[in-house]
mmCIF file of C-alpha atoms in Angstrom:
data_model
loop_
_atom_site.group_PDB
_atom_site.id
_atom_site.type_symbol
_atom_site.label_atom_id
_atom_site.label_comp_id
_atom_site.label_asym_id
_atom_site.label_seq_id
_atom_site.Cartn_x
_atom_site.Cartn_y
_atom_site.Cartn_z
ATOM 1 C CA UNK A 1 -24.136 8.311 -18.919
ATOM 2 C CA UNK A 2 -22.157 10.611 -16.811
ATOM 3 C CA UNK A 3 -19.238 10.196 -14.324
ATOM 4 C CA UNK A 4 -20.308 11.294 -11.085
ATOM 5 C CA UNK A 5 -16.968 10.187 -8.748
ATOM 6 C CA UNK A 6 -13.997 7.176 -7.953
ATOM 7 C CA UNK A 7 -15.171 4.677 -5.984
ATOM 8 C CA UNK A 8 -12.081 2.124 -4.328
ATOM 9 C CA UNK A 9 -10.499 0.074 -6.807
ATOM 10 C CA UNK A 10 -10.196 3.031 -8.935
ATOM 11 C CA UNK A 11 -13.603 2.950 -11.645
ATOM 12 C CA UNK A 12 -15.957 5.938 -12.423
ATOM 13 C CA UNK A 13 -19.336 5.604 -11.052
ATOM 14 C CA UNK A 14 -22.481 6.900 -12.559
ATOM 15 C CA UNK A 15 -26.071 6.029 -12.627
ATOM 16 C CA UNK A 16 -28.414 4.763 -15.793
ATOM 17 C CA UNK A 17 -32.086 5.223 -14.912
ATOM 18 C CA UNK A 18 -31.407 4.475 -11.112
ATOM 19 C CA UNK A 19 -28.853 1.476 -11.705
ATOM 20 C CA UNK A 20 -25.219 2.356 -10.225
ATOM 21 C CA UNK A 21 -22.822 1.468 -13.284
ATOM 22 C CA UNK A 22 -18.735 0.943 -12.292
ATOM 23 C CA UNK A 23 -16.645 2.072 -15.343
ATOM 24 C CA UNK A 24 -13.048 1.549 -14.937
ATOM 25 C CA UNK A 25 -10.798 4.299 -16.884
ATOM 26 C CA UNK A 26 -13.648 6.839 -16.732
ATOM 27 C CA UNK A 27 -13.086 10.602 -15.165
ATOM 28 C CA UNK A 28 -15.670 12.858 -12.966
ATOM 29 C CA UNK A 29 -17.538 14.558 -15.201
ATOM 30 C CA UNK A 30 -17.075 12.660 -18.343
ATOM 31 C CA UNK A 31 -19.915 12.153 -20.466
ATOM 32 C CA UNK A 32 -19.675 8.542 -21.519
ATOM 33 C CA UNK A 33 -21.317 5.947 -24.178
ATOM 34 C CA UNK A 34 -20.972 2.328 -22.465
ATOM 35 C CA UNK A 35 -21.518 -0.939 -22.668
ATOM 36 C CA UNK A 36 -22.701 -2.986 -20.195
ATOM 37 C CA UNK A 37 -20.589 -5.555 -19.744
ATOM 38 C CA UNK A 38 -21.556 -7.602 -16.522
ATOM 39 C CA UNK A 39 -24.904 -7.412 -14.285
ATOM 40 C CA UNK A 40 -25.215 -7.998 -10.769
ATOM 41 C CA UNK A 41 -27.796 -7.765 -8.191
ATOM 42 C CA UNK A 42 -27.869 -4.364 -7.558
ATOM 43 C CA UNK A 43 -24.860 -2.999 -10.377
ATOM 44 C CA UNK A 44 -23.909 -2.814 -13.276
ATOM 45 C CA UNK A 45 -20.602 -3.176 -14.996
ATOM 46 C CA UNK A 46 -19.709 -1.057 -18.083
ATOM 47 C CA UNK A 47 -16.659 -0.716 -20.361
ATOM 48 C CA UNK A 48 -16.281 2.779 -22.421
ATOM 49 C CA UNK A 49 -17.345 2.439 -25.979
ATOM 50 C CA UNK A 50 -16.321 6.359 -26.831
ATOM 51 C CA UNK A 51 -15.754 9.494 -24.760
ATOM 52 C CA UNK A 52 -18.612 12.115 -25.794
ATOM 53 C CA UNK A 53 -17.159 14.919 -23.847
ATOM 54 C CA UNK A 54 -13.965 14.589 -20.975
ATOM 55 C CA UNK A 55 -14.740 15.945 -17.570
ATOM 56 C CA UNK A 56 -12.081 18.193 -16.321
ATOM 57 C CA UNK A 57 -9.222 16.526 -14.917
ATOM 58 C CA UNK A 58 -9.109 13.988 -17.645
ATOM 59 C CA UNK A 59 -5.533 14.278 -18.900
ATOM 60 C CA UNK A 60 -3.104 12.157 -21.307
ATOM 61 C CA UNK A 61 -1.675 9.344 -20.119
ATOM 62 C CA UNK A 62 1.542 9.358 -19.607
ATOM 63 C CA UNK A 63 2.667 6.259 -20.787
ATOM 64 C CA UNK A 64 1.998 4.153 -23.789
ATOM 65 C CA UNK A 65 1.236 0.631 -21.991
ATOM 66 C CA UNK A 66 -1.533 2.861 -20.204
ATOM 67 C CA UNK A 67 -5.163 0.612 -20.410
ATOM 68 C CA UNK A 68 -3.203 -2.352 -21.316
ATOM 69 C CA UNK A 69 -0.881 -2.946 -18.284
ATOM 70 C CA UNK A 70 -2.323 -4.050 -15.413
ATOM 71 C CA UNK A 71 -0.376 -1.704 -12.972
ATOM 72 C CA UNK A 72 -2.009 2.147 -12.774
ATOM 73 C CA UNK A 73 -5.638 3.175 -13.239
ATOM 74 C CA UNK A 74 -5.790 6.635 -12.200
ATOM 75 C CA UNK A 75 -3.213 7.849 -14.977
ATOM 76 C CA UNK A 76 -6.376 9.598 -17.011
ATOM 77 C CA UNK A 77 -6.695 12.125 -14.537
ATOM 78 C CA UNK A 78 -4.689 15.007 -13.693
ATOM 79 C CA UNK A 79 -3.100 14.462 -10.642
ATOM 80 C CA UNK A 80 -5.223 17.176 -8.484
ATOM 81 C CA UNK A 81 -7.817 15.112 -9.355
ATOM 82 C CA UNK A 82 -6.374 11.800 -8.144
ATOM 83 C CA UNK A 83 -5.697 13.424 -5.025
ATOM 84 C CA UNK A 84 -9.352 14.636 -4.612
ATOM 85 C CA UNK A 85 -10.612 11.242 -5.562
ATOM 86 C CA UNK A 86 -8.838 9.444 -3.114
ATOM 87 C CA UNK A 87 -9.689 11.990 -0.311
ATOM 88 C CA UNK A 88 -13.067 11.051 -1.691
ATOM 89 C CA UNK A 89 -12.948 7.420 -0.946
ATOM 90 C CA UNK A 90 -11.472 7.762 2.581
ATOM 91 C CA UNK A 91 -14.279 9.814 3.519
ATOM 92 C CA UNK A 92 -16.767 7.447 1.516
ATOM 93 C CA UNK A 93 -15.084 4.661 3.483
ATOM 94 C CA UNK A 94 -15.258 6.031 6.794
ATOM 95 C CA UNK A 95 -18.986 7.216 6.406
ATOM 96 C CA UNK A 96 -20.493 3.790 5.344
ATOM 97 C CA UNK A 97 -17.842 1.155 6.795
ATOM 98 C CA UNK A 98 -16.745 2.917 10.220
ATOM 99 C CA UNK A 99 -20.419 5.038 10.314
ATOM 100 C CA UNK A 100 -18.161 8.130 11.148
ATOM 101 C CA UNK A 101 -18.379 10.891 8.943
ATOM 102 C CA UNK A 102 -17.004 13.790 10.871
ATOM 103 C CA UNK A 103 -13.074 13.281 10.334
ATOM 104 C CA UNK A 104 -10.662 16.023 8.674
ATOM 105 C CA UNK A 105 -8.448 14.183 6.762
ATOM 106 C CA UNK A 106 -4.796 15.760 5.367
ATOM 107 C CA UNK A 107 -3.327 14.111 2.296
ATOM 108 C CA UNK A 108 0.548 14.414 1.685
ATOM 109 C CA UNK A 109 1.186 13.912 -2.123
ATOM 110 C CA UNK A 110 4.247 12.213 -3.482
ATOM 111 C CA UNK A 111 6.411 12.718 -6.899
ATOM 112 C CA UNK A 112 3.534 12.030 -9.498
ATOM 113 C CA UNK A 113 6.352 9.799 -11.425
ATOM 114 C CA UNK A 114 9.361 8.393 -11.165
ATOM 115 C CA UNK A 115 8.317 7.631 -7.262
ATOM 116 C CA UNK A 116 8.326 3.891 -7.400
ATOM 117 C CA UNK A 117 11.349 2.428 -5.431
ATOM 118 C CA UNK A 118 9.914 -1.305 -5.881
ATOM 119 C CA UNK A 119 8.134 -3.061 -8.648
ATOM 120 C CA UNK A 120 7.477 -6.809 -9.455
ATOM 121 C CA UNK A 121 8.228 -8.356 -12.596
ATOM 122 C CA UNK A 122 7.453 -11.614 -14.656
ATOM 123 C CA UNK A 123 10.104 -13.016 -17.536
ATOM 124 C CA UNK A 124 8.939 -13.698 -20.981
ATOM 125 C CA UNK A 125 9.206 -16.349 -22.993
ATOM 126 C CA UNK A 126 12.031 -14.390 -24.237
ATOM 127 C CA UNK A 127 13.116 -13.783 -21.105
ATOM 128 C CA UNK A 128 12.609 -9.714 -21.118
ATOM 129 C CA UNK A 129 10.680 -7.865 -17.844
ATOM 130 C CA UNK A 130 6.964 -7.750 -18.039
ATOM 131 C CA UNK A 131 4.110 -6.941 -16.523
ATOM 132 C CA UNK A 132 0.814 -8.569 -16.576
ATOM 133 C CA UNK A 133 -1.794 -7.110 -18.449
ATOM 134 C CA UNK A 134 -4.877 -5.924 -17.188
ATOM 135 C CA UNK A 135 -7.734 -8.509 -16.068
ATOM 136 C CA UNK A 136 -5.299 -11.103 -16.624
ATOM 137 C CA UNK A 137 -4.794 -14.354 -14.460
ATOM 138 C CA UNK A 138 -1.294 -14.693 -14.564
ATOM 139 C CA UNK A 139 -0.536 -16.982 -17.788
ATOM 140 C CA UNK A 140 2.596 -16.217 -20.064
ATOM 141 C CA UNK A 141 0.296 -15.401 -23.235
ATOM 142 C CA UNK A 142 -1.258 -12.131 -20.921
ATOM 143 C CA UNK A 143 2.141 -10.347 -19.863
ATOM 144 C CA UNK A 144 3.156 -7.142 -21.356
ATOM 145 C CA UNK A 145 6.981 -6.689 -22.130
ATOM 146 C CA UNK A 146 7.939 -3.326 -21.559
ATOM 147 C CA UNK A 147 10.761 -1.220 -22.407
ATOM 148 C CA UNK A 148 10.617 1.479 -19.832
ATOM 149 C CA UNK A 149 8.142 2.676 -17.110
ATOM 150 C CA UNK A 150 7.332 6.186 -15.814
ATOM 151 C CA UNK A 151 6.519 5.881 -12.200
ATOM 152 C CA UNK A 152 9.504 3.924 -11.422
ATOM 153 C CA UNK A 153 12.637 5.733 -10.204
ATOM 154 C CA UNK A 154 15.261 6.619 -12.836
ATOM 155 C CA UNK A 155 17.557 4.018 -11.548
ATOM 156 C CA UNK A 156 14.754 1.047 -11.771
ATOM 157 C CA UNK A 157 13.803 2.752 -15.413
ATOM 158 C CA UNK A 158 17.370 2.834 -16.455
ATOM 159 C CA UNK A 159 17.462 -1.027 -15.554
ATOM 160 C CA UNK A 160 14.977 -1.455 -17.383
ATOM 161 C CA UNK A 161 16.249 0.481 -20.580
ATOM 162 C CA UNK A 162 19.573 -1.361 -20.238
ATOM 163 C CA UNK A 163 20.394 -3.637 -23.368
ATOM 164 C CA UNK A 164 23.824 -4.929 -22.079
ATOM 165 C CA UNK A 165 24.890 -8.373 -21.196
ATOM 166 C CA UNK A 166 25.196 -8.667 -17.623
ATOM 167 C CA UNK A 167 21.391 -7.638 -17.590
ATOM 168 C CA UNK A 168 21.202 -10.196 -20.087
ATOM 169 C CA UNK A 169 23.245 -12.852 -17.354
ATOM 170 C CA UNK A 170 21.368 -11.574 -14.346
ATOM 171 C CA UNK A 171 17.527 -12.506 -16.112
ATOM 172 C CA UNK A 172 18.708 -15.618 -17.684
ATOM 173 C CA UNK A 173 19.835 -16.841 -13.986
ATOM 174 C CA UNK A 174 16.506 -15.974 -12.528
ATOM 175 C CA UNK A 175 14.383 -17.545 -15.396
ATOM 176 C CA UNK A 176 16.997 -20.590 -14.686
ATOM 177 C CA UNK A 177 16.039 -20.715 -10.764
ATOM 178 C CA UNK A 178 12.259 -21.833 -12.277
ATOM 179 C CA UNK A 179 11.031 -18.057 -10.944
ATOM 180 C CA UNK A 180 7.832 -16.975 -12.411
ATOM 181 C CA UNK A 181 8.158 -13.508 -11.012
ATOM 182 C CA UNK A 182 10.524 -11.293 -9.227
ATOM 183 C CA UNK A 183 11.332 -8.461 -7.207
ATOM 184 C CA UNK A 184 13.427 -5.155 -8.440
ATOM 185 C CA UNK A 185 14.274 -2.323 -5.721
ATOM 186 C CA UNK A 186 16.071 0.553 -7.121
ATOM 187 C CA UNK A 187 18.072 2.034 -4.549
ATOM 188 C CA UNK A 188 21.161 4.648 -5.136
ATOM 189 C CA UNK A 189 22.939 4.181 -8.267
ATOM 190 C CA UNK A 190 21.719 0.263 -8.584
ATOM 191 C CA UNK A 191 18.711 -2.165 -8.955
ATOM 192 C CA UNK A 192 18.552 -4.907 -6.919
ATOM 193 C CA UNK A 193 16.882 -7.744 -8.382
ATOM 194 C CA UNK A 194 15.459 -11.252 -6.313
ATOM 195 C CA UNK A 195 17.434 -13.739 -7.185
ATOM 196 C CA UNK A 196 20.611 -12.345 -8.215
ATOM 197 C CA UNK A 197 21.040 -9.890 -4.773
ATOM 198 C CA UNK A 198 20.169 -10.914 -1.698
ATOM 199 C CA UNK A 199 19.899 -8.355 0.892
ATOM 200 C CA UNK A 200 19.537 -4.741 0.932
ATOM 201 C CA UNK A 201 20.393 -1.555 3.119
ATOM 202 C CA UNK A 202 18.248 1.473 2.876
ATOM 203 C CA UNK A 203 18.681 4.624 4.827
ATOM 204 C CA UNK A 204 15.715 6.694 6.648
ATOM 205 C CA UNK A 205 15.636 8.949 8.784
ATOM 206 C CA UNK A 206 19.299 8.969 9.976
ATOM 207 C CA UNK A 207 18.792 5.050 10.189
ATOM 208 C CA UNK A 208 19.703 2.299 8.420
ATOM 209 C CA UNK A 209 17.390 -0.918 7.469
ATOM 210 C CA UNK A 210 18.400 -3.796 6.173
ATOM 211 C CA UNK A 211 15.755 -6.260 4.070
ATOM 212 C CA UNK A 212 15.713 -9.168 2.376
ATOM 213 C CA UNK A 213 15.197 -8.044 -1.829
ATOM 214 C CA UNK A 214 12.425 -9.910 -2.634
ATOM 215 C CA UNK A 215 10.668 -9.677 0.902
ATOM 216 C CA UNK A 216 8.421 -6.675 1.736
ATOM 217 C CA UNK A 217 9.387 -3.457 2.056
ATOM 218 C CA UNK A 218 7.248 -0.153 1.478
ATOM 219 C CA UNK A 219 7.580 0.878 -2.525
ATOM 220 C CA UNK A 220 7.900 4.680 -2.275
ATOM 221 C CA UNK A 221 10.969 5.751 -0.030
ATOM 222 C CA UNK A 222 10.135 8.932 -0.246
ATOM 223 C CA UNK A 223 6.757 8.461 1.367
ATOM 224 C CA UNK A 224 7.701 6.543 3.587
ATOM 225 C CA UNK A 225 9.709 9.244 4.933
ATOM 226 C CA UNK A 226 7.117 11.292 5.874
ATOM 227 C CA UNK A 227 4.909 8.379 7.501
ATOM 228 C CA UNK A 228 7.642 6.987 10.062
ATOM 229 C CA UNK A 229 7.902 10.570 12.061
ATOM 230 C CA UNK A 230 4.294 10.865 12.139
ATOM 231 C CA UNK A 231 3.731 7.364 13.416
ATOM 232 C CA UNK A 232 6.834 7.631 16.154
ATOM 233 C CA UNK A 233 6.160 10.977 17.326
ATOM 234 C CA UNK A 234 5.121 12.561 20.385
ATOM 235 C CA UNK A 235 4.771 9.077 22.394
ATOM 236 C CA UNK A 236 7.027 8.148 25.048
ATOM 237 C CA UNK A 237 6.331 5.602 28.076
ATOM 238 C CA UNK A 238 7.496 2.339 29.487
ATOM 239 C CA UNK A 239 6.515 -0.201 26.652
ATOM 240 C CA UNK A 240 4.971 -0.129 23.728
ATOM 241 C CA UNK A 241 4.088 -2.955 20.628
ATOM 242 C CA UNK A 242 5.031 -2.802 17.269
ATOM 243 C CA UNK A 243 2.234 -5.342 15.480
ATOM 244 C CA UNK A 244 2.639 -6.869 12.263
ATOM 245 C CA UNK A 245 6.463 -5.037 12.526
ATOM 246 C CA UNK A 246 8.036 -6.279 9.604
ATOM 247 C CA UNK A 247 11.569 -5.599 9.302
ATOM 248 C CA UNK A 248 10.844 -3.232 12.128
ATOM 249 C CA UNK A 249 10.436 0.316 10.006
ATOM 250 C CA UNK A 250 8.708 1.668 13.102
ATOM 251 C CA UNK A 251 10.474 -0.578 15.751
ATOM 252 C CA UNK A 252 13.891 1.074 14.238
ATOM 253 C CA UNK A 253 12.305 4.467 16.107
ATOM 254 C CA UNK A 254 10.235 3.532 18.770
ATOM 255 C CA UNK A 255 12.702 2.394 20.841
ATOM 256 C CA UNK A 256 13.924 5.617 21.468
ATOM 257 C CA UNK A 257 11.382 6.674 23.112
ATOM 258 C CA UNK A 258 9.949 3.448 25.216
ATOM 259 C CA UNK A 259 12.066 1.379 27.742
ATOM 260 C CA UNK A 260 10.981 -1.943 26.511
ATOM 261 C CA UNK A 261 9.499 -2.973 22.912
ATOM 262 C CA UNK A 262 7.985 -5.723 22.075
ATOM 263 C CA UNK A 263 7.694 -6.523 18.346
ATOM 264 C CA UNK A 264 5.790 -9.160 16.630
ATOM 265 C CA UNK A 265 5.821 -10.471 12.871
ATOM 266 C CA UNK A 266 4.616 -13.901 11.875
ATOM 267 C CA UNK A 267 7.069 -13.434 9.154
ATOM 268 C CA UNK A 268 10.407 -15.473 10.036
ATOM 269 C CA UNK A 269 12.852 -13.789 7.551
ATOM 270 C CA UNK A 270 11.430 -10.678 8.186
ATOM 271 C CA UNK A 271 11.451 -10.821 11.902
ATOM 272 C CA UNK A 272 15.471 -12.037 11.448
ATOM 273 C CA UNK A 273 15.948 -8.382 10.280
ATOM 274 C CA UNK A 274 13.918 -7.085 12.608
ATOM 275 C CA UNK A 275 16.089 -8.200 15.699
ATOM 276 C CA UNK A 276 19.149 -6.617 13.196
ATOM 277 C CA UNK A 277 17.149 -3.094 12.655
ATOM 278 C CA UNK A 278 16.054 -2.337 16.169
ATOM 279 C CA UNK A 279 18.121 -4.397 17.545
ATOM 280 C CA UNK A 280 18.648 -6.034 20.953
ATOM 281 C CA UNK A 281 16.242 -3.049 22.765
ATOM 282 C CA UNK A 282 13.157 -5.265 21.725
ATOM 283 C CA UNK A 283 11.725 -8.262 22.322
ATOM 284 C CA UNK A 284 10.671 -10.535 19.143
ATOM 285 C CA UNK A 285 7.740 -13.075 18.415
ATOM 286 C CA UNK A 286 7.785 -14.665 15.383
ATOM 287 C CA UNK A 287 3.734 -15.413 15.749
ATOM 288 C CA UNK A 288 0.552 -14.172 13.961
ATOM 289 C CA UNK A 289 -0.998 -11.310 15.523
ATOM 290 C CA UNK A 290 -3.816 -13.396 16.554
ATOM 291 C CA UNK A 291 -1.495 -15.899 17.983
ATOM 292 C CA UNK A 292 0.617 -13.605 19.909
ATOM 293 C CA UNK A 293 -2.726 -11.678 21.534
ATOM 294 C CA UNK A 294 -3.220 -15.321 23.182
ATOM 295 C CA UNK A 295 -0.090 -15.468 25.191
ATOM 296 C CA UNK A 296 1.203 -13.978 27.996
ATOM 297 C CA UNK A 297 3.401 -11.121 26.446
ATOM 298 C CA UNK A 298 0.459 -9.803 25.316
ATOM 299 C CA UNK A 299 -0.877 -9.444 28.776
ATOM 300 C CA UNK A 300 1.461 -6.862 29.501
ATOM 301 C CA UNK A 301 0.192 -2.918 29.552
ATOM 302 C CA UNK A 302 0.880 -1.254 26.685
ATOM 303 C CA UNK A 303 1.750 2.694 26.938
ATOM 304 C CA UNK A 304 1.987 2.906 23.336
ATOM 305 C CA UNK A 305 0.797 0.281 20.090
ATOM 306 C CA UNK A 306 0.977 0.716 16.150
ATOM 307 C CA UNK A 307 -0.581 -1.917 14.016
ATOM 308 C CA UNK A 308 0.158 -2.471 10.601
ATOM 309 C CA UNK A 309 -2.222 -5.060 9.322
ATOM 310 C CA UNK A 310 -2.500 -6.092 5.594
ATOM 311 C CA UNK A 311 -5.278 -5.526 3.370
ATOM 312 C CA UNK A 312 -8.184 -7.122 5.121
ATOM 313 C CA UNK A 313 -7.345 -4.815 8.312
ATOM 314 C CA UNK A 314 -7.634 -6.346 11.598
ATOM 315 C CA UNK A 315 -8.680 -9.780 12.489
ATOM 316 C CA UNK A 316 -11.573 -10.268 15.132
ATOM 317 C CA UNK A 317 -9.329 -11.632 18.107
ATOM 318 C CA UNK A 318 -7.012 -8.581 17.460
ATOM 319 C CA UNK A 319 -9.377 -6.393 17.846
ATOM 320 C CA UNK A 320 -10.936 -8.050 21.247
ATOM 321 C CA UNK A 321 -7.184 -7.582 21.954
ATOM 322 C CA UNK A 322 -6.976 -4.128 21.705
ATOM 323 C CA UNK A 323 -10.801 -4.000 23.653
ATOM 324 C CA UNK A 324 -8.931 -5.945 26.373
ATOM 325 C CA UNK A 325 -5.701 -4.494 26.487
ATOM 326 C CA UNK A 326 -6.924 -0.823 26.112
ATOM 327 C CA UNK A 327 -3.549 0.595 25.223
ATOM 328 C CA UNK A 328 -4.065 4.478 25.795
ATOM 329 C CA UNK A 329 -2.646 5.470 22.594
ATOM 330 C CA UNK A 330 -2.773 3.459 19.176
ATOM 331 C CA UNK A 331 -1.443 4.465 16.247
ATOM 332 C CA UNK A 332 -3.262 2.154 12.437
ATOM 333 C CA UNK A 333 -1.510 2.571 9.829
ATOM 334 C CA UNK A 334 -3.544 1.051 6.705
ATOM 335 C CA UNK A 335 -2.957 0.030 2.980
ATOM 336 C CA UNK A 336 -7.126 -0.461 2.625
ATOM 337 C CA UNK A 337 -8.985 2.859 3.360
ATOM 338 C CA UNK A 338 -12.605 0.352 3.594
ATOM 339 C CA UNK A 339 -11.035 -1.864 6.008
ATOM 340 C CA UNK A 340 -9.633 0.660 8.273
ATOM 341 C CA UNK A 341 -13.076 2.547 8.348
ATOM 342 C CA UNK A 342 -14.557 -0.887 9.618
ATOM 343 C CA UNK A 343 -11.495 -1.247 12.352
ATOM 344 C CA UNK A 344 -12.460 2.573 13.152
ATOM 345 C CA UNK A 345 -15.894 1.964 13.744
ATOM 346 C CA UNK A 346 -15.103 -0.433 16.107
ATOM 347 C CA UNK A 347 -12.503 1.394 18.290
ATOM 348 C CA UNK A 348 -14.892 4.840 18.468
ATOM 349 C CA UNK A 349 -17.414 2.103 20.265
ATOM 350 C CA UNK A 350 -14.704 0.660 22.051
ATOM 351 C CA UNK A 351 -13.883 4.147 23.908
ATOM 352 C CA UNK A 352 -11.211 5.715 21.697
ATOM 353 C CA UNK A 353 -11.611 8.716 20.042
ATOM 354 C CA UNK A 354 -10.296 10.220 16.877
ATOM 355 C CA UNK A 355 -7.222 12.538 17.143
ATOM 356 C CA UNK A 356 -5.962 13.038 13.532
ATOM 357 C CA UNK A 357 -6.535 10.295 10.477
ATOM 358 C CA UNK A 358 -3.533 11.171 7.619
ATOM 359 C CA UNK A 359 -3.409 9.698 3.680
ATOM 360 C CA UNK A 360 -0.414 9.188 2.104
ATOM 361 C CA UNK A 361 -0.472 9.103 -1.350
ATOM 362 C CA UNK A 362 2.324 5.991 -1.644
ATOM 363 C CA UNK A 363 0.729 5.421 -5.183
ATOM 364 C CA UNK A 364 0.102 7.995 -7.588
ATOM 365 C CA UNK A 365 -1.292 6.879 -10.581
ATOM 366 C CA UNK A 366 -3.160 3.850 -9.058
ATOM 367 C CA UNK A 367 -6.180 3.998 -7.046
ATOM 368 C CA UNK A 368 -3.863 2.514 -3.696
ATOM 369 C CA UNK A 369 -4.086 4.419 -0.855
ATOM 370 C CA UNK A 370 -1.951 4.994 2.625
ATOM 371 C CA UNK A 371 -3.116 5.821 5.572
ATOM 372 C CA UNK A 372 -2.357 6.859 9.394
ATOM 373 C CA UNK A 373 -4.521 7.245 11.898
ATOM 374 C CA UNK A 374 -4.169 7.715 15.675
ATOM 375 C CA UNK A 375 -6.312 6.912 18.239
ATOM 376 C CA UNK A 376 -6.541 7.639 22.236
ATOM 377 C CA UNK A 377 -8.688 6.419 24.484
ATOM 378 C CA UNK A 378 -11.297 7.873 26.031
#
């Protein structure tokens, strides 16, 4: 069969006498021999038995854990391609989830490798870093201990290189705290590792944030600054509402430009920095989204509002929020291309049109996508 395009999640698609087959590993263009590995009502899974001729952008992987880790998928393409391929999804997306299919979307591309500020890691038996391998569910017998990584920064990579013994002390007191996993940030000259560090400082932008280690914080720095001005810039007003804030990355900026801010995070730790970032400009619920649309803060009028929802995008009563509240600018900013095409879809019928829709590429290597999008009404 042949490789037509990427579809989200990152496989090859082709087709086999009519039947769409998903291929994971496989490149546009590539002329494949598979095996069908799974059928479903309308699919078909496949898995690459040999390559009979590469497409174009395949490339050589750059790393030797590549197929068996369960991190990247996109590292068999060049990265042109992997850029193309995710422009092709967002469009994809936005076509058959958000039935809009008349957007120009801009992609700003990152450092192929050695981009990766933040990376997760399980302990051994032996109590070395490892990832989990691919399609596996998270037992000890299906991690991969690795020596050395290519998309993380060189300070995270030279952790991870490092034989000496206070690496040696640092692991042995996570394993001892009963962690399965944990969080490593590289950040200047050091990696900060859950467990052993606490809290972290990062500066953007002029600003400083401060984070808990192993809470969330966006895994490409450099990315990220390149997403914050676009998402803070050229709005102004009386109040605006930074949803699903976090540790208040956008709040930190906003409040510049607004006379009252009103940020909300369901996450307790996370809103604690929060009131620290943006400090005492803002006001702070520590509430769900779908919570906080309920009450009376939310009945206030918006100038300005940026959302920041995880993967599954917006829930229902947020969105007959927004419907309600009609906020006359609102900024979506998106970790699921699919999901924000659905959210899209709604707000076009809800009034709002389309003024620019951005992709960040926070990811290379992996099929993961960023994405900005800003929306006015009427």
């Amino acid at each position: 069969m042949r490789i037509d395009s990427i579809v989200p999640g990152g496989d090859g698609i082709g087709r086999h006498e009519g039947m769409a087959i998903f291929v994971p590993m496989a490149a546009p263009g590539d002329e494949l021999l598979v095996r069908i590995v799974d059928e479903r009502s309308g699919f078909l899974r496949g898995q690459i038995e040999s390559i009979l001729e590469p497409g174009p952008s395949r490339v050589e992987p750059a790393c030797p854990y590549y197929g068996i880790c369960g991190g990247c998928n996109l590292m068999h393409l060049s990265y042109e391609a992997q850029l193309e391929a995710k422009l092709g999804i967002a469009r994809e997306a936005w076509r058959r989830s958000g039935g809009i299919d008349d957007v120009e979307f801009s992609i700003a591309a990152s450092s192929p490798l050695g981009y990766r500020n933040r990376a997760q890691f399980h302990l051994t038996k032996g109590g070395l870093p490892a990832y989990s391998r691919r399609s596996s569910r998270g037992s000890s017998s299906e991690l991969l201990g690795i020596g050395s990584c290519p998309i993380l920064t060189s300070v995270l990579d030279d952790w991870l290189k490092d034989t000496s013994q206070d690496k040696s002390t640092c692991l042995g007191t996570i394993a001892r705290s009963g962690r399965d996993r944990f969080v490593a940030f590289g950040y200047g000259n050091k990696a900060y590792l859950e467990g052993w560090d606490r809290i972290l400082s990062v500066d953007l932008g002029g600003r400083s944030l401060r984070f808990d280690v192993g809470g969330f914080f966006q895994s490409n720095l450099e990315m990220v600054e390149l997403l914050v001005p676009q998402v803070c810039a050229g709005v102004s007003g009386e109040r605006a509402a930074d949803l699903y804030c976090g540790v208040g990355l956008f709040g930190t900026f906003l409040k510049d430009s607004f006379a009252h801010l009103q940020c909300v995070e369901q996450d307790q730790r996370a809103v604690a920095h929060a009131c620290s970032n943006v400090g005492p400009k803002a006001d702070y619920a520590a509430l769900s989204i779908e919570a906080w649309s309920r009450s009376a803060g939310a009945r206030e009028h918006f100038d300005y509002v940026v959302v920041d929802p995880p993967r599954a995008g917006l829930a229902p009563a947020v969105r007959a929020w927004l419907a309600r509240s009609r906020p006359p600018v609102l900024g979506y900013v998106s970790c699921d291309p699919v999901s924000m095409a659905r959210d899209a879809g709604f707000l076009v019928q809800a009034g709002y049109t389309i003024e620019h829709v951005s992709l960040f590429d926070f990811y290379p290597q992996t099929s993961h996508l960023e994405s900005h999008a800003r929306f006015r009404l009427g």
